[in-house]
C-alpha cells in the first residue's frame, strides 16, 4: 500500500485566497483525521470522519475552515479566505480500529504558507 | 481539559546510552497512550501503544511504562544510536468512548551524539 497520500506537499498563497488540501487514506481504513502542526501549539486535531461522516469538528478553528469526505478514498480540507496565521503543516491520518491497536497512519503533510 | 506535558528542551545523549523521555498528563487517565516518532519534514510514525491496565510494554530496544497514579508515561530507548535522533510525541486516547481521538504532546527532540 502507498500509505496516506496528501497533495500538494507545499502550498504558498496570498492572504484572502482559497486553499484546498487533499488526502487519500489507506484503502480499507474507515477513520480519517485532519491535524495542524505548528511550533507553538504542536499537533492539533481539527476534525475526524468515520465512514465518511464527520464525527467531531470541535478542533476546527473557525468558519473559514471546512472539510469534506465525499467517499471512502478522498477528503479535502478547505480554508477560505486564508490568513497568515493559518500557516502550518497540515497532516491527514487514517486508521482502522478493531484490531489490537488504534494506530493512526499519517501522510507526509502539506506545508502551507500564507503571505 | 486534558493537558499533556513533554520536555520542551532537547535531550542530548551519547551513543550507546539509554534515552528516557517523559510524558505527563493532568486530567483523566486515558484508555491508552501511544508514542510516535517524527522526523523532519515527515508525518509521525507509530511506535508503541500501552493500555491503562498495562504497566510496561517492550519492542526491540524500546520500552514504555505507564503509571496511572503518577499520570506519567516514560519512553526508553536502550543502546541508543544516532539514527534514533528525532522528535518523539506521546498521544493520549480521549476517554468517553471516543477512543480514536488522540491528544498529542508537543514532543521532545532527541539528539544522539556519535
CSV table of C-alpha atoms in Angstrom, one decimal:
chain,number,residue,atom,x,y,z
A,1,UNK,CA,0.0,0.0,0.0
A,2,UNK,CA,1.2,3.5,-0.8
A,3,UNK,CA,0.2,4.8,2.6
A,4,UNK,CA,-1.7,8.0,3.2
A,5,UNK,CA,-1.3,10.4,0.2
A,6,UNK,CA,-1.6,14.1,0.6
A,7,UNK,CA,-1.4,16.9,-2.0
A,8,UNK,CA,0.1,19.3,-2.6
A,9,UNK,CA,3.2,18.9,-0.5
A,10,UNK,CA,3.8,22.6,-0.4
A,11,UNK,CA,1.4,25.5,-0.9
A,12,UNK,CA,2.2,29.2,-0.9
A,13,UNK,CA,-0.7,31.6,-1.3
A,14,UNK,CA,-1.6,35.1,-0.6
A,15,UNK,CA,-3.9,36.2,2.2
A,16,UNK,CA,-7.6,36.0,1.2
A,17,UNK,CA,-7.1,33.2,-1.3
A,18,UNK,CA,-8.9,29.9,-1.1
A,19,UNK,CA,-6.7,26.9,-0.3
A,20,UNK,CA,-7.7,23.2,-0.8
A,21,UNK,CA,-5.7,20.4,0.7
A,22,UNK,CA,-6.3,16.9,-0.4
A,23,UNK,CA,-6.0,13.5,1.2
A,24,UNK,CA,-6.3,9.9,0.1
A,25,UNK,CA,-6.4,7.5,3.1
A,26,UNK,CA,-5.1,4.0,3.2
A,27,UNK,CA,-7.6,1.6,1.5
A,28,UNK,CA,-9.9,-0.1,4.0
A,29,UNK,CA,-9.4,2.4,6.8
A,30,UNK,CA,-12.7,3.8,8.0
A,31,UNK,CA,-11.4,6.7,10.1
A,32,UNK,CA,-9.8,9.8,8.7
A,33,UNK,CA,-8.2,12.7,10.7
A,34,UNK,CA,-7.1,16.2,9.8
A,35,UNK,CA,-4.4,17.7,12.0
A,36,UNK,CA,-2.5,21.0,12.0
A,37,UNK,CA,1.0,21.3,13.4
A,38,UNK,CA,2.8,24.5,14.5
A,39,UNK,CA,5.8,25.1,16.6
A,40,UNK,CA,3.8,26.9,19.2
A,41,UNK,CA,0.8,24.6,19.5
A,42,UNK,CA,2.1,21.2,18.4
A,43,UNK,CA,-0.2,18.7,16.6
A,44,UNK,CA,-3.8,19.7,16.9
A,45,UNK,CA,-6.8,17.6,15.8
A,46,UNK,CA,-9.1,19.7,13.5
A,47,UNK,CA,-11.7,17.2,12.5
A,48,UNK,CA,-12.2,13.4,12.1
A,49,UNK,CA,-14.5,11.3,10.0
A,50,UNK,CA,-15.8,7.7,10.4
A,51,UNK,CA,-17.2,6.0,7.4
A,52,UNK,CA,-17.2,9.4,5.5
A,53,UNK,CA,-19.3,11.1,8.2
A,54,UNK,CA,-17.8,13.9,10.3
A,55,UNK,CA,-17.8,12.9,13.9
A,56,UNK,CA,-16.1,15.7,15.7
A,57,UNK,CA,-15.2,19.1,14.3
A,58,UNK,CA,-14.6,20.8,17.6
A,59,UNK,CA,-11.0,21.5,16.6
A,60,UNK,CA,-11.8,23.5,13.5
A,61,UNK,CA,-10.6,26.9,14.4
A,62,UNK,CA,-13.3,29.0,12.7
A,63,UNK,CA,-15.9,29.1,9.9
A,64,UNK,CA,-13.2,29.7,7.4
A,65,UNK,CA,-12.2,26.1,7.7
A,66,UNK,CA,-14.3,23.3,6.2
A,67,UNK,CA,-13.7,19.6,5.5
A,68,UNK,CA,-15.5,17.1,3.4
A,69,UNK,CA,-15.2,13.4,2.7
A,70,UNK,CA,-17.3,12.6,-0.4
A,71,UNK,CA,-16.2,8.9,-0.5
A,72,UNK,CA,-14.0,6.5,1.3
A,73,UNK,CA,-10.9,7.3,-0.7
A,74,UNK,CA,-10.9,11.1,-0.7
A,75,UNK,CA,-11.1,14.0,1.7
A,76,UNK,CA,-10.5,17.8,1.4
A,77,UNK,CA,-9.7,20.5,3.9
A,78,UNK,CA,-10.6,24.0,2.6
A,79,UNK,CA,-9.6,27.3,4.0
A,80,UNK,CA,-11.5,30.3,2.6
A,81,UNK,CA,-10.3,33.0,3.0
A,82,UNK,CA,-6.8,32.1,4.1
A,83,UNK,CA,-4.9,34.2,6.6
A,84,UNK,CA,-1.2,34.4,7.5
A,85,UNK,CA,-1.9,32.7,10.9
A,86,UNK,CA,-3.1,29.6,9.0
A,87,UNK,CA,0.5,28.9,8.0
A,88,UNK,CA,1.3,25.5,9.4
A,89,UNK,CA,1.9,21.9,8.3
A,90,UNK,CA,-1.4,20.1,7.8
A,91,UNK,CA,-1.5,16.3,8.2
A,92,UNK,CA,-4.0,13.8,7.2
A,93,UNK,CA,-4.1,10.4,9.0
A,94,UNK,CA,-6.2,7.3,8.7
A,95,UNK,CA,-6.9,4.3,11.0
A,96,UNK,CA,-8.8,1.1,11.1
A,97,UNK,CA,-9.7,0.3,14.7
A,98,UNK,CA,-11.0,-3.1,15.8
A,99,UNK,CA,-7.6,-4.7,15.7
A,100,UNK,CA,-5.3,-4.7,18.7
A,101,UNK,CA,-4.4,-1.0,18.3
A,102,UNK,CA,-5.9,2.2,17.1
A,103,UNK,CA,-2.8,3.2,15.3
A,104,UNK,CA,-3.0,6.2,13.1
A,105,UNK,CA,-1.1,6.3,9.9
A,106,UNK,CA,0.0,9.8,8.9
A,107,UNK,CA,0.6,11.2,5.5
A,108,UNK,CA,3.7,13.3,4.6
A,109,UNK,CA,1.8,16.6,5.3
A,110,UNK,CA,1.2,19.8,3.3
A,111,UNK,CA,3.3,22.8,4.3
A,112,UNK,CA,1.0,25.8,3.9
A,113,UNK,CA,2.5,29.3,3.8
A,114,UNK,CA,0.0,32.2,3.6
A,115,UNK,CA,1.7,35.5,2.8
B,1,UNK,CA,-9.4,19.7,29.6
B,2,UNK,CA,-6.6,17.2,29.2
B,3,UNK,CA,-3.1,18.7,29.2
B,4,UNK,CA,0.0,16.8,28.1
B,5,UNK,CA,3.5,17.8,29.0
B,6,UNK,CA,6.6,16.6,27.4
B,7,UNK,CA,10.1,18.1,27.9
B,8,UNK,CA,10.3,21.0,25.6
B,9,UNK,CA,14.1,21.1,25.7
B,10,UNK,CA,16.0,18.8,23.5
B,11,UNK,CA,17.6,15.7,25.1
B,12,UNK,CA,21.2,15.2,24.1
B,13,UNK,CA,22.8,11.8,24.9
B,14,UNK,CA,25.8,9.8,23.9
B,15,UNK,CA,25.5,6.9,21.5
B,16,UNK,CA,25.0,3.6,23.4
B,17,UNK,CA,23.3,5.2,26.4
B,18,UNK,CA,19.7,4.9,27.3
B,19,UNK,CA,17.4,7.8,26.4
B,20,UNK,CA,14.4,8.4,28.7
B,21,UNK,CA,11.6,10.7,27.6
B,22,UNK,CA,8.8,11.8,29.9
B,23,UNK,CA,5.1,12.3,29.2
B,24,UNK,CA,2.9,13.7,31.9
B,25,UNK,CA,-0.8,14.3,31.7
B,26,UNK,CA,-3.0,16.3,34.1
B,27,UNK,CA,-6.6,15.1,33.9
B,28,UNK,CA,-8.3,11.8,33.4
B,29,UNK,CA,-6.4,8.7,32.8
B,30,UNK,CA,-6.7,7.7,29.1
B,31,UNK,CA,-7.8,4.4,27.8
B,32,UNK,CA,-4.4,4.0,26.3
B,33,UNK,CA,-1.3,6.0,25.4
B,34,UNK,CA,0.8,5.9,22.2
B,35,UNK,CA,4.3,7.0,21.3
B,36,UNK,CA,5.1,8.3,17.8
B,37,UNK,CA,8.4,9.2,16.2
B,38,UNK,CA,8.6,12.2,13.8
B,39,UNK,CA,11.5,13.0,11.5
B,40,UNK,CA,11.9,16.5,10.0
B,41,UNK,CA,9.6,17.1,7.0
B,42,UNK,CA,7.6,13.8,7.7
B,43,UNK,CA,4.5,12.8,9.4
B,44,UNK,CA,4.5,11.0,12.8
B,45,UNK,CA,5.1,7.2,12.7
B,46,UNK,CA,3.6,4.9,15.4
B,47,UNK,CA,6.0,3.1,17.7
B,48,UNK,CA,4.2,1.7,20.7
B,49,UNK,CA,0.8,1.6,22.4
B,50,UNK,CA,0.2,0.8,26.1
B,51,UNK,CA,-3.2,0.4,27.7
B,52,UNK,CA,-4.3,1.7,31.1
B,53,UNK,CA,-4.2,-1.8,32.6
B,54,UNK,CA,-0.6,-2.4,31.5
B,55,UNK,CA,2.5,-1.3,33.4
B,56,UNK,CA,5.1,-1.9,30.7
B,57,UNK,CA,5.4,-2.7,27.0
B,58,UNK,CA,8.6,-3.6,25.1
B,59,UNK,CA,9.5,-3.7,21.4
B,60,UNK,CA,13.1,-4.4,20.5
B,61,UNK,CA,15.2,-1.5,22.0
B,62,UNK,CA,12.1,0.4,23.1
B,63,UNK,CA,10.3,0.3,26.4
B,64,UNK,CA,7.2,2.2,27.6
B,65,UNK,CA,5.9,2.4,31.1
B,66,UNK,CA,2.5,3.7,32.2
B,67,UNK,CA,1.8,4.9,35.8
B,68,UNK,CA,-1.8,6.0,36.2
B,69,UNK,CA,-1.1,7.0,39.8
B,70,UNK,CA,1.7,9.4,38.8
B,71,UNK,CA,-0.2,10.2,35.5
B,72,UNK,CA,3.0,9.6,33.6
B,73,UNK,CA,4.5,7.6,30.9
B,74,UNK,CA,8.2,7.0,30.3
B,75,UNK,CA,9.7,6.1,27.0
B,76,UNK,CA,13.1,4.4,26.9
B,77,UNK,CA,15.4,3.7,24.1
B,78,UNK,CA,18.3,1.4,25.1
B,79,UNK,CA,21.6,1.3,23.3
B,80,UNK,CA,20.7,4.5,21.5
B,81,UNK,CA,22.1,5.2,18.0
B,82,UNK,CA,22.4,8.4,16.0
B,83,UNK,CA,19.6,7.1,13.8
B,84,UNK,CA,17.3,7.4,16.8
B,85,UNK,CA,17.6,11.1,16.6
B,86,UNK,CA,14.1,12.5,16.0
B,87,UNK,CA,11.2,14.1,17.8
B,88,UNK,CA,9.1,11.8,19.9
B,89,UNK,CA,5.5,12.5,20.6
B,90,UNK,CA,3.2,11.0,23.1
B,91,UNK,CA,-0.5,10.8,22.5
B,92,UNK,CA,-3.4,10.0,24.7
B,93,UNK,CA,-6.7,8.5,23.7
B,94,UNK,CA,-9.5,10.6,24.9
B,95,UNK,CA,-12.0,8.7,27.0
B,96,UNK,CA,-15.7,8.6,26.9
B,97,UNK,CA,-16.0,6.2,24.0
B,98,UNK,CA,-14.1,8.4,21.5
B,99,UNK,CA,-11.0,6.2,21.7
B,100,UNK,CA,-9.9,7.2,18.3
B,101,UNK,CA,-9.5,10.8,19.2
B,102,UNK,CA,-5.9,11.4,20.2
B,103,UNK,CA,-4.4,14.4,22.0
B,104,UNK,CA,-0.8,14.9,21.2
B,105,UNK,CA,2.0,16.4,23.3
B,106,UNK,CA,4.3,18.9,21.7
B,107,UNK,CA,7.1,16.3,21.5
B,108,UNK,CA,10.7,16.0,22.8
B,109,UNK,CA,13.6,16.3,20.4
B,110,UNK,CA,16.2,13.6,21.0
B,111,UNK,CA,19.7,14.0,19.6
B,112,UNK,CA,22.1,11.0,19.9
B,113,UNK,CA,25.7,12.0,19.5
B,114,UNK,CA,28.1,9.5,17.9
